[in-house]
Short mmCIF file of C-alpha atoms (C1' of nucleotides) in Angstrom, two decimals:
data_model
loop_
_atom_site.label_atom_id
_atom_site.label_comp_id
_atom_site.label_asym_id
_atom_site.label_seq_id
_atom_site.Cartn_x
_atom_site.Cartn_y
_atom_site.Cartn_z
CA UNK A 1 -0.18 -0.34 0.06
CA UNK A 2 1.34 3.53 -1.19
CA UNK A 3 1.83 6.21 2.17
CA UNK A 4 -0.96 8.24 0.00
CA UNK A 5 -3.58 5.44 0.46
CA UNK A 6 -2.12 4.70 4.20
CA UNK A 7 -3.07 8.47 4.79
CA UNK A 8 -6.49 7.78 3.25
CA UNK A 9 -7.12 4.72 5.46
CA UNK A 10 -5.68 6.23 8.72
CA UNK A 11 -7.53 9.54 8.10
CA UNK A 12 -11.12 7.86 7.76
CA UNK A 13 -10.31 5.71 10.74
CA UNK A 14 -10.15 9.38 13.23
CA UNK A 15 -13.04 10.55 11.07
CA UNK A 16 -15.40 8.16 11.70
CA UNK A 17 -14.19 8.25 15.76
CA UNK A 18 -13.62 12.24 16.09
CA UNK A 19 -15.35 13.90 13.31
CA UNK A 20 -13.47 15.86 10.46
CA UNK A 21 -13.13 18.64 12.43
CA UNK A 22 -12.14 16.72 16.03
CA UNK A 23 -9.13 15.34 13.34
CA UNK A 24 -5.99 17.09 13.17
CA UNK A 25 -3.66 16.69 10.40
CA UNK A 26 -0.98 15.13 13.01
CA UNK A 27 -3.36 13.24 13.99
CA UNK A 28 -3.53 11.68 11.05
CA UNK A 29 -0.04 11.63 10.28
CA UNK A 30 1.09 10.19 13.52
CA UNK A 31 -1.57 7.29 13.09
CA UNK A 32 0.62 6.98 9.40
CA UNK A 33 3.92 7.25 11.37
CA UNK A 34 5.31 10.43 9.55
CA UNK A 35 5.82 14.15 10.30
CA UNK A 36 2.22 16.07 9.53
CA UNK A 37 4.55 17.86 7.36
CA UNK A 38 5.61 15.32 5.13
CA UNK A 39 1.72 14.71 4.68
CA UNK A 40 1.42 17.40 2.41
CA UNK A 41 3.60 16.03 -0.20
CA UNK A 42 0.67 13.86 -0.67
CA UNK A 43 -2.28 15.94 -0.57
CA UNK A 44 -2.42 19.59 -0.55
CA UNK A 45 -4.75 19.60 1.99
CA UNK A 46 -6.38 18.11 4.94
CA UNK A 47 -9.64 18.29 2.57
CA UNK A 48 -8.34 16.88 -0.28
CA UNK A 49 -7.93 13.89 1.75
CA UNK A 50 -11.46 14.25 2.94
CA UNK A 51 -12.71 14.46 -0.55
CA UNK A 52 -10.76 11.30 -1.13
CA UNK A 53 -12.63 9.49 0.61
CA UNK A 54 -15.99 10.81 -0.64
CA UNK A 55 -14.49 10.17 -4.39
CA UNK A 56 -14.14 6.31 -2.91
CA UNK A 57 -17.64 6.26 -1.69
CA UNK A 58 -18.95 7.61 -5.13
CA UNK A 59 -17.18 4.91 -6.69
CA UNK A 60 -18.33 2.01 -4.86
CA UNK A 61 -21.77 3.05 -4.73
CA UNK A 62 -22.06 2.58 -8.61
CA UNK A 63 -21.31 -0.87 -8.34
CA UNK A 64 -22.88 -1.32 -4.48
CA UNK A 65 -25.60 -3.68 -5.37
CA UNK A 66 -22.54 -6.32 -6.36
CA UNK A 67 -21.24 -5.36 -2.99
CA UNK A 68 -24.28 -6.79 -1.34
CA UNK A 69 -24.55 -9.87 -3.36
CA UNK A 70 -27.38 -8.90 -4.74
CA UNK A 71 -28.38 -9.41 -8.48
CA UNK A 72 -27.78 -6.98 -10.97
CA UNK A 73 -30.16 -4.13 -11.04
CA UNK A 74 -30.70 -4.01 -14.53
CA UNK A 75 -32.22 -7.64 -14.02
CA UNK A 76 -34.61 -7.22 -11.80
CA UNK A 77 -37.08 -9.62 -13.17
CA UNK A 78 -34.29 -12.26 -12.46
CA UNK A 79 -34.01 -11.64 -8.85
CA UNK A 80 -37.31 -12.05 -8.57
CA UNK A 81 -37.43 -15.37 -9.98
CA UNK A 82 -34.18 -15.74 -7.95
CA UNK A 83 -36.16 -15.47 -5.21
CA UNK A 84 -39.15 -17.63 -6.70
CA UNK A 85 -39.58 -20.55 -4.24
CA UNK A 86 -38.68 -17.41 -1.08
CA UNK A 87 -38.35 -19.28 2.02
CA UNK A 88 -38.16 -18.01 5.31
CA UNK A 89 -34.53 -18.55 5.38
CA UNK A 90 -33.80 -17.50 1.69
CA UNK A 91 -34.99 -14.16 3.09
CA UNK A 92 -33.58 -14.02 6.59
CA UNK A 93 -30.18 -14.86 4.61
CA UNK A 94 -30.61 -12.00 2.56
CA UNK A 95 -31.29 -9.68 5.22
CA UNK A 96 -28.38 -10.77 7.23
CA UNK A 97 -26.39 -10.25 4.47
CA UNK A 98 -27.74 -6.51 3.57
CA UNK A 99 -27.23 -5.61 7.69
CA UNK A 100 -23.71 -7.52 7.90
CA UNK A 101 -22.74 -5.52 4.83
CA UNK A 102 -23.37 -2.22 6.62
CA UNK A 103 -22.30 -2.78 9.75
CA UNK A 104 -19.47 -4.51 9.33
CA UNK A 105 -17.54 -3.91 5.93
CA UNK A 106 -14.34 -1.85 6.90
CA UNK A 107 -14.90 1.07 4.47
CA UNK A 108 -18.63 1.30 4.45
CA UNK A 109 -19.32 1.17 8.11
CA UNK A 110 -16.75 3.72 8.76
CA UNK A 111 -18.02 5.84 6.09
CA UNK A 112 -21.68 5.60 7.58
CA UNK A 113 -20.58 7.14 10.83
CA UNK A 114 -18.22 9.72 9.16
CA UNK A 115 -21.64 10.58 6.87
CA UNK A 116 -23.64 10.85 10.05
CA UNK A 117 -21.41 13.15 11.72
CA UNK A 118 -21.02 15.63 9.04
CA UNK A 119 -24.50 15.73 7.06
CA UNK A 120 -25.29 18.83 9.12
CA UNK A 121 -22.54 20.70 7.42
CA UNK A 122 -21.78 19.35 4.31
CA UNK A 123 -24.78 19.05 1.93
CA UNK A 124 -22.83 16.37 -0.81
CA UNK A 125 -22.20 14.27 2.42
CA UNK A 126 -26.22 14.02 3.05
CA UNK A 127 -27.10 13.25 -0.60
CA UNK A 128 -24.50 10.99 -0.47
CA UNK A 129 -25.70 9.36 2.76
CA UNK A 130 -29.04 9.67 1.74
CA UNK A 131 -28.83 7.83 -1.44
CA UNK A 132 -26.98 5.10 -0.42
CA UNK A 133 -28.58 4.66 3.03
CA UNK A 134 -31.82 5.56 2.50
CA UNK A 135 -33.06 5.23 -0.73
CA UNK A 136 -31.12 2.92 -3.07
CA UNK A 137 -31.59 -0.13 -1.15
CA UNK A 138 -35.66 1.25 -0.85
CA UNK A 139 -35.74 1.54 -4.43
CA UNK A 140 -34.25 -1.73 -5.63
CA UNK A 141 -36.24 -3.62 -2.80
CA UNK A 142 -39.26 -2.31 -4.35
CA UNK A 143 -38.53 -3.51 -7.96
CA UNK A 144 -37.98 -6.70 -6.52
CA UNK A 145 -41.48 -7.26 -4.46
CA UNK A 146 -43.14 -5.89 -7.37
CA UNK A 147 -41.90 -8.65 -9.46
CA UNK A 148 -42.43 -10.92 -6.66
CA UNK A 149 -46.70 -9.92 -6.14
CA UNK A 150 -46.53 -10.15 -10.49
CA UNK A 151 -45.60 -13.87 -9.67
CA UNK A 152 -47.73 -14.61 -7.03
CA UNK A 153 -45.06 -14.74 -4.57
CA UNK A 154 -46.45 -12.12 -2.13
CA UNK A 155 -49.74 -10.74 -1.53
CA UNK A 156 -50.93 -7.72 -3.16
CA UNK A 157 -49.67 -4.54 -1.05
CA UNK A 158 -48.16 -1.44 -2.86
CA UNK A 159 -44.66 -2.42 -3.08
CA UNK A 160 -42.83 0.16 -2.12
CA UNK A 161 -44.34 0.34 1.39
CA UNK A 162 -43.69 -3.60 1.85
CA UNK A 163 -40.00 -1.83 1.16
CA UNK A 164 -40.28 0.79 3.71
CA UNK A 165 -41.59 -2.27 6.23
CA UNK A 166 -38.59 -4.53 4.72
CA UNK A 167 -35.76 -1.96 5.26
CA UNK A 168 -36.52 0.64 7.88
CA UNK A 169 -35.89 -1.97 10.82
CA UNK A 170 -32.47 -2.66 8.77
CA UNK A 171 -31.76 0.99 9.16
CA UNK A 172 -33.06 1.60 12.55
CA UNK A 173 -30.70 -1.47 13.85
CA UNK A 174 -27.76 0.26 11.88
CA UNK A 175 -28.02 3.68 13.38
CA UNK A 176 -28.02 1.51 16.64
CA UNK A 177 -25.46 -0.49 16.51
CA UNK A 178 -22.72 0.95 13.79
CA UNK A 179 -19.30 1.62 15.51
CA UNK A 180 -20.77 -0.50 18.62
CA UNK A 181 -19.50 -4.13 17.86
CA UNK A 182 -20.92 -5.71 21.01
CA UNK A 183 -24.50 -4.94 19.90
CA UNK A 184 -24.03 -7.35 16.34
CA UNK A 185 -25.84 -10.11 18.00
CA UNK A 186 -28.69 -8.41 19.67
CA UNK A 187 -29.13 -6.65 16.42
CA UNK A 188 -28.95 -10.11 14.15
CA UNK A 189 -31.43 -11.05 16.94
CA UNK A 190 -33.70 -8.37 16.73
CA UNK A 191 -33.89 -8.54 13.16
CA UNK A 192 -34.15 -11.98 12.53
CA UNK A 193 -37.52 -11.44 14.40
CA UNK A 194 -38.70 -9.05 12.31
CA UNK A 195 -37.90 -10.58 9.48
CA UNK A 196 -40.13 -13.70 10.35
CA UNK A 197 -42.85 -11.53 10.78
CA UNK A 198 -42.32 -9.70 7.39
CA UNK A 199 -42.48 -12.94 5.97
CA UNK A 200 -45.60 -14.03 7.68
CA UNK A 201 -47.16 -11.03 6.62
CA UNK A 202 -45.93 -10.94 2.69
CA UNK A 203 -45.37 -14.24 1.70
CA UNK A 204 -48.56 -15.75 -0.07
CA UNK A 205 -49.89 -18.40 1.17
CA UNK A 206 -49.73 -21.88 -1.20
CA UNK A 207 -53.59 -22.84 -2.04
CA UNK B 1 -34.90 35.73 29.08
CA UNK B 2 -31.34 36.18 31.10
CA UNK B 3 -28.26 36.14 29.25
CA UNK B 4 -27.49 32.53 30.50
CA UNK B 5 -30.31 31.55 29.04
CA UNK B 6 -29.77 33.15 25.36
CA UNK B 7 -26.37 31.42 25.62
CA UNK B 8 -27.52 27.79 25.76
CA UNK B 9 -29.84 28.89 22.91
CA UNK B 10 -27.96 30.29 20.89
CA UNK B 11 -25.30 27.50 21.59
CA UNK B 12 -28.08 25.14 20.89
CA UNK B 13 -28.53 26.96 17.61
CA UNK B 14 -25.08 26.76 16.49
CA UNK B 15 -24.10 23.22 17.70
CA UNK B 16 -27.13 21.72 16.38
CA UNK B 17 -25.69 23.07 12.69
CA UNK B 18 -21.65 22.80 13.19
CA UNK B 19 -21.17 20.44 16.17
CA UNK B 20 -19.55 21.00 19.25
CA UNK B 21 -16.31 21.53 17.69
CA UNK B 22 -17.47 23.24 14.91
CA UNK B 23 -18.93 26.05 17.21
CA UNK B 24 -16.56 28.17 18.70
CA UNK B 25 -17.23 30.93 21.56
CA UNK B 26 -16.90 33.72 19.50
CA UNK B 27 -19.58 32.62 17.36
CA UNK B 28 -21.76 31.50 20.27
CA UNK B 29 -20.85 35.06 21.62
CA UNK B 30 -21.64 36.65 18.54
CA UNK B 31 -25.27 35.07 18.54
CA UNK B 32 -25.95 36.49 21.67
CA UNK B 33 -24.26 39.78 21.06
CA UNK B 34 -21.68 40.17 23.25
CA UNK B 35 -18.29 39.13 23.67
CA UNK B 36 -16.48 36.11 23.99
CA UNK B 37 -15.15 37.14 27.29
CA UNK B 38 -17.91 38.11 28.84
CA UNK B 39 -19.50 35.16 28.08
CA UNK B 40 -17.01 33.18 31.00
CA UNK B 41 -19.11 34.90 33.57
CA UNK B 42 -21.74 33.02 32.98
CA UNK B 43 -20.32 29.32 32.27
CA UNK B 44 -17.14 28.60 33.02
CA UNK B 45 -16.12 26.83 30.06
CA UNK B 46 -17.85 25.63 26.83
CA UNK B 47 -17.97 22.33 27.93
CA UNK B 48 -19.85 23.79 30.66
CA UNK B 49 -22.78 25.24 27.98
CA UNK B 50 -22.78 21.91 26.26
CA UNK B 51 -23.39 19.82 29.75
CA UNK B 52 -26.29 22.44 30.55
CA UNK B 53 -28.24 21.43 27.52
CA UNK B 54 -27.66 18.03 28.31
CA UNK B 55 -29.18 18.40 31.25
CA UNK B 56 -32.14 19.96 30.11
CA UNK B 57 -32.70 16.95 28.08
CA UNK B 58 -32.32 14.80 30.99
CA UNK B 59 -35.48 17.03 32.69
CA UNK B 60 -37.28 16.64 29.39
CA UNK B 61 -36.75 13.55 29.09
CA UNK B 62 -38.56 12.14 32.21
CA UNK B 63 -42.01 13.69 31.50
CA UNK B 64 -41.72 13.00 28.01
CA UNK B 65 -44.84 11.44 27.50
CA UNK B 66 -46.59 14.63 28.67
CA UNK B 67 -44.70 16.05 25.81
CA UNK B 68 -45.90 13.60 23.01
CA UNK B 69 -49.50 13.64 24.79
CA UNK B 70 -49.32 10.35 25.36
CA UNK B 71 -50.85 9.11 28.05
CA UNK B 72 -48.90 8.63 31.47
CA UNK B 73 -46.44 5.43 31.65
CA UNK B 74 -47.95 4.09 34.91
CA UNK B 75 -51.25 3.56 33.38
CA UNK B 76 -50.96 1.14 30.52
CA UNK B 77 -54.20 -0.02 30.87
CA UNK B 78 -55.99 2.94 30.43
CA UNK B 79 -54.37 3.98 27.44
CA UNK B 80 -55.12 0.47 25.69
CA UNK B 81 -58.74 1.14 26.84
CA UNK B 82 -58.47 5.23 25.30
CA UNK B 83 -57.53 3.09 21.72
CA UNK B 84 -60.15 0.62 22.86
CA UNK B 85 -62.49 1.74 19.50
CA UNK B 86 -59.00 2.25 17.52
CA UNK B 87 -59.82 3.59 14.15
CA UNK B 88 -57.47 4.39 11.31
CA UNK B 89 -58.24 7.86 11.86
CA UNK B 90 -56.66 7.48 15.49
CA UNK B 91 -53.73 5.72 14.37
CA UNK B 92 -52.72 8.29 12.25
CA UNK B 93 -53.19 10.95 14.62
CA UNK B 94 -51.00 9.23 16.76
CA UNK B 95 -48.09 8.68 14.58
CA UNK B 96 -48.07 11.94 12.96
CA UNK B 97 -47.87 13.40 16.75
CA UNK B 98 -44.95 11.60 17.58
CA UNK B 99 -43.48 12.10 14.33
CA UNK B 100 -43.66 15.82 14.21
CA UNK B 101 -43.09 16.50 17.72
CA UNK B 102 -39.71 14.82 17.32
CA UNK B 103 -39.15 16.88 14.09
CA UNK B 104 -40.51 20.20 14.47
CA UNK B 105 -40.31 20.48 18.75
CA UNK B 106 -37.13 23.23 18.58
CA UNK B 107 -35.53 21.74 21.59
CA UNK B 108 -35.81 18.17 20.55
CA UNK B 109 -35.18 18.18 17.23
CA UNK B 110 -32.48 20.30 17.70
CA UNK B 111 -30.94 17.96 20.62
CA UNK B 112 -31.78 15.47 18.10
CA UNK B 113 -28.68 17.09 15.62
CA UNK B 114 -26.25 17.79 18.37
CA UNK B 115 -26.68 14.05 19.46
CA UNK B 116 -26.37 12.77 16.06
CA UNK B 117 -23.04 14.29 15.65
CA UNK B 118 -21.57 13.97 19.15
CA UNK B 119 -22.66 10.06 19.72
CA UNK B 120 -19.38 9.02 18.56
CA UNK B 121 -17.32 10.93 20.57
CA UNK B 122 -19.49 11.20 23.81
CA UNK B 123 -20.66 7.67 25.39
CA UNK B 124 -23.29 9.96 27.80
CA UNK B 125 -24.93 11.43 24.37
CA UNK B 126 -24.91 8.17 22.79
CA UNK B 127 -26.90 6.60 25.93
CA UNK B 128 -29.16 9.65 26.08
CA UNK B 129 -29.81 9.24 22.72
CA UNK B 130 -30.47 5.84 22.46
CA UNK B 131 -32.66 5.74 25.11
CA UNK B 132 -34.92 9.01 24.09
CA UNK B 133 -35.50 8.08 20.13
CA UNK B 134 -34.72 4.43 19.69
CA UNK B 135 -35.82 2.79 23.11
CA UNK B 136 -38.40 4.83 25.09
CA UNK B 137 -40.76 4.79 22.20
CA UNK B 138 -40.88 1.03 21.83
CA UNK B 139 -40.55 0.18 25.26
CA UNK B 140 -43.77 2.01 25.81
CA UNK B 141 -45.57 1.09 22.59
CA UNK B 142 -44.89 -2.54 23.42
CA UNK B 143 -46.81 -2.08 26.64
CA UNK B 144 -49.84 -0.26 24.65
CA UNK B 145 -50.19 -3.26 22.02
CA UNK B 146 -49.55 -6.35 24.60
CA UNK B 147 -52.90 -4.46 26.19
CA UNK B 148 -54.57 -4.21 22.81
CA UNK B 149 -54.21 -8.22 21.91
CA UNK B 150 -55.29 -8.94 25.81
CA UNK B 151 -58.22 -6.85 24.70
CA UNK B 152 -58.91 -8.12 21.11
CA UNK B 153 -57.92 -5.17 19.34
CA UNK B 154 -54.62 -6.15 17.84
CA UNK B 155 -54.06 -9.90 16.19
CA UNK B 156 -51.81 -12.27 18.42
CA UNK B 157 -48.53 -11.30 17.16
CA UNK B 158 -45.30 -10.43 20.09
CA UNK B 159 -45.97 -7.01 20.34
CA UNK B 160 -42.50 -6.26 20.57
CA UNK B 161 -42.61 -6.98 17.40
CA UNK B 162 -45.63 -4.90 16.50
CA UNK B 163 -43.96 -1.90 18.33
CA UNK B 164 -40.75 -1.98 15.96
CA UNK B 165 -42.75 -2.15 12.80
CA UNK B 166 -44.42 0.63 14.19
CA UNK B 167 -41.68 2.95 15.27
CA UNK B 168 -39.13 2.23 12.73
CA UNK B 169 -40.61 3.96 9.90
CA UNK B 170 -41.20 7.01 12.08
CA UNK B 171 -37.32 6.43 13.03
CA UNK B 172 -36.23 6.60 9.04
CA UNK B 173 -38.30 9.52 8.59
CA UNK B 174 -37.11 11.69 11.25
CA UNK B 175 -33.32 10.72 10.22
CA UNK B 176 -33.82 11.51 6.70
CA UNK B 177 -36.16 14.61 7.52
CA UNK B 178 -34.33 16.31 10.62
CA UNK B 179 -33.13 19.59 9.72
CA UNK B 180 -34.52 19.78 6.31
CA UNK B 181 -38.01 21.24 6.97
CA UNK B 182 -38.88 20.91 3.15
CA UNK B 183 -39.24 17.47 3.37
CA UNK B 184 -41.96 17.46 6.36
CA UNK B 185 -44.90 16.66 3.85
CA UNK B 186 -43.61 14.19 2.25
CA UNK B 187 -42.59 12.67 5.50
CA UNK B 188 -45.99 12.83 6.58
CA UNK B 189 -47.18 11.18 3.03
CA UNK B 190 -44.81 8.11 3.64
CA UNK B 191 -46.18 7.85 7.03
CA UNK B 192 -49.81 7.77 6.09
CA UNK B 193 -48.90 5.24 3.73
CA UNK B 194 -47.02 3.05 5.89
CA UNK B 195 -49.71 3.21 9.23
CA UNK B 196 -52.35 2.40 6.75
CA UNK B 197 -50.55 -0.69 5.71
CA UNK B 198 -50.10 -1.12 9.80
CA UNK B 199 -53.32 -0.65 10.84
CA UNK B 200 -54.73 -3.47 7.81
CA UNK B 201 -51.57 -5.67 9.23
CA UNK B 202 -52.26 -5.96 13.01
CA UNK B 203 -56.00 -4.47 13.88
CA UNK B 204 -58.37 -7.37 13.95
CA UNK B 205 -61.45 -7.76 11.67
CA UNK B 206 -64.76 -7.77 13.48
CA UNK B 207 -66.43 -10.62 13.55
"C1'" DG C 1 9.53 12.11 0.51
"C1'" DT C 2 10.63 12.80 4.81
"C1'" DC C 3 12.39 16.10 7.81
"C1'" DT C 4 13.04 20.77 10.90
"C1'" DA C 5 11.58 24.82 11.64
"C1'" DT C 6 8.55 28.32 11.38
"C1'" DA C 7 4.85 31.69 9.74
"C1'" DC C 8 0.65 32.50 10.62
"C1'" DC C 9 -3.99 32.11 12.77
"C1'" DT C 10 -8.23 30.62 15.29
"C1'" DG C 11 -9.78 29.03 19.79
"C1'" DG C 12 -10.44 28.95 24.78
"C1'" DA C 13 -9.61 30.95 28.35
"C1'" DT C 14 -7.94 34.57 32.11
"C1'" DA C 15 -6.64 39.93 34.33
"C1'" DG C 16 -8.26 43.59 34.93
"C1'" DA C 17 -10.39 48.32 33.93
"C1'" DC C 18 -15.39 50.51 33.92
"C1'" DG D 1 -21.68 42.12 33.94
"C1'" DT D 2 -19.68 44.08 29.94
"C1'" DC D 3 -15.53 45.69 27.52
"C1'" DT D 4 -10.41 45.61 25.77
"C1'" DA D 5 -6.02 43.05 26.03
"C1'" DT D 6 -3.25 39.38 26.20
"C1'" DC D 7 -1.64 34.04 27.24
"C1'" DC D 8 -1.15 29.97 25.65
"C1'" DA D 9 -1.84 25.82 23.07
"C1'" DG D 10 -2.94 23.76 18.96
"C1'" DG D 11 -3.94 23.81 14.09
"C1'" DT D 12 -2.86 24.31 9.04
"C1'" DA D 13 -0.10 24.99 6.08
"C1'" DT D 14 4.64 26.28 3.76
"C1'" DA D 15 10.08 26.93 3.30
"C1'" DG D 16 13.95 24.31 2.57
"C1'" DA D 17 17.99 21.15 3.91
"C1'" DC D 18 18.78 16.25 3.41
#
DNA sequence: GTCTATACCTGGATAGAC
DNA sequence: GTCTATCCAGGTATAGAC
């Protein structure tokens, strides 16, 4: 790993705990093991380090669904078919995957925290946060659930309403446990109960 | 209003946008219309202003249910009875009340933002935030829904699971729209759809 | 590309006059 | 209780030697 990459990494570590303003260039340099002045050979300002992190997040956004292990957006019908014989176990696995990805993926979970702290001072950060953590997942799941209704797997309810009922418990648990590793097991347990109930509500009974 | 109170008020205004570290004592003094040095006659440090805000929040916590207009905790059965002939309109009103209280109450909504920003650097703040915005409402609603099941108004499902399904969309919408006044109407519309669906799911049909 | 040294500024806080 | 003046620490950033 280049020094430039190590700077970005340590900066994200620090930003995700102490925030942008709470982290000094010296803090970052110390973590990397160089003097603060040396850091300026790699980035011309502290803000530029931050912007690099934002850029990296934007890049990952583009192929987020691969990261979560979801089928590609371009083929919603296929994914709905994939969930064709949707069992409770399938659904639990999917929800756990999304939850644990956001919660434990190193870059994503730290970015969640940084964005949470910076959202009110930085419109761009809020837009990214909202897009990734509040809209994308719901938009995607809406399309999937719509197909599942069409295929007679789910009962006939507005698919966006279903998607919100699917996602908001996950969002809530992420808000509660991100940055608190101890809570992972507790979060998973609550999630399991919610998903079981979700399945009970929306899975069409085979007649 | 005393100068001391005005300092606390302006400090909260600034903290809720720029965070604790992002706000200087001079910023606060300017907003109040005094010199920064004069501020120290009222508070002995910037941290003390912050602690005063936290203390105020703790005080409000104690009689939070009154603020939301909910019946007192001590009489859960009465409130369940109050919801006895629970109509969709009752439930919509209740959810709107909770949502709009957290979203538009001046002190509470600003505290939400401050706590959101400071939670990772300040364990006490995280504890308060979690308690007020993540646990209290669910705990309370769990008790109410349990009574409603007992009274045959709601179908028989684990009441905590129901409470989480009731509250997490509200929490999500608060996260999305707190500090963004423009989004209030949009949030209310989404909330309405979710509550209608909630009612459809849990309200026992009269046989 | 790393270091030492330094410039420059802002922020928190105190002293003392009025 | 407000002001001016001041101190000191820490923060961002640059210059220049190696």
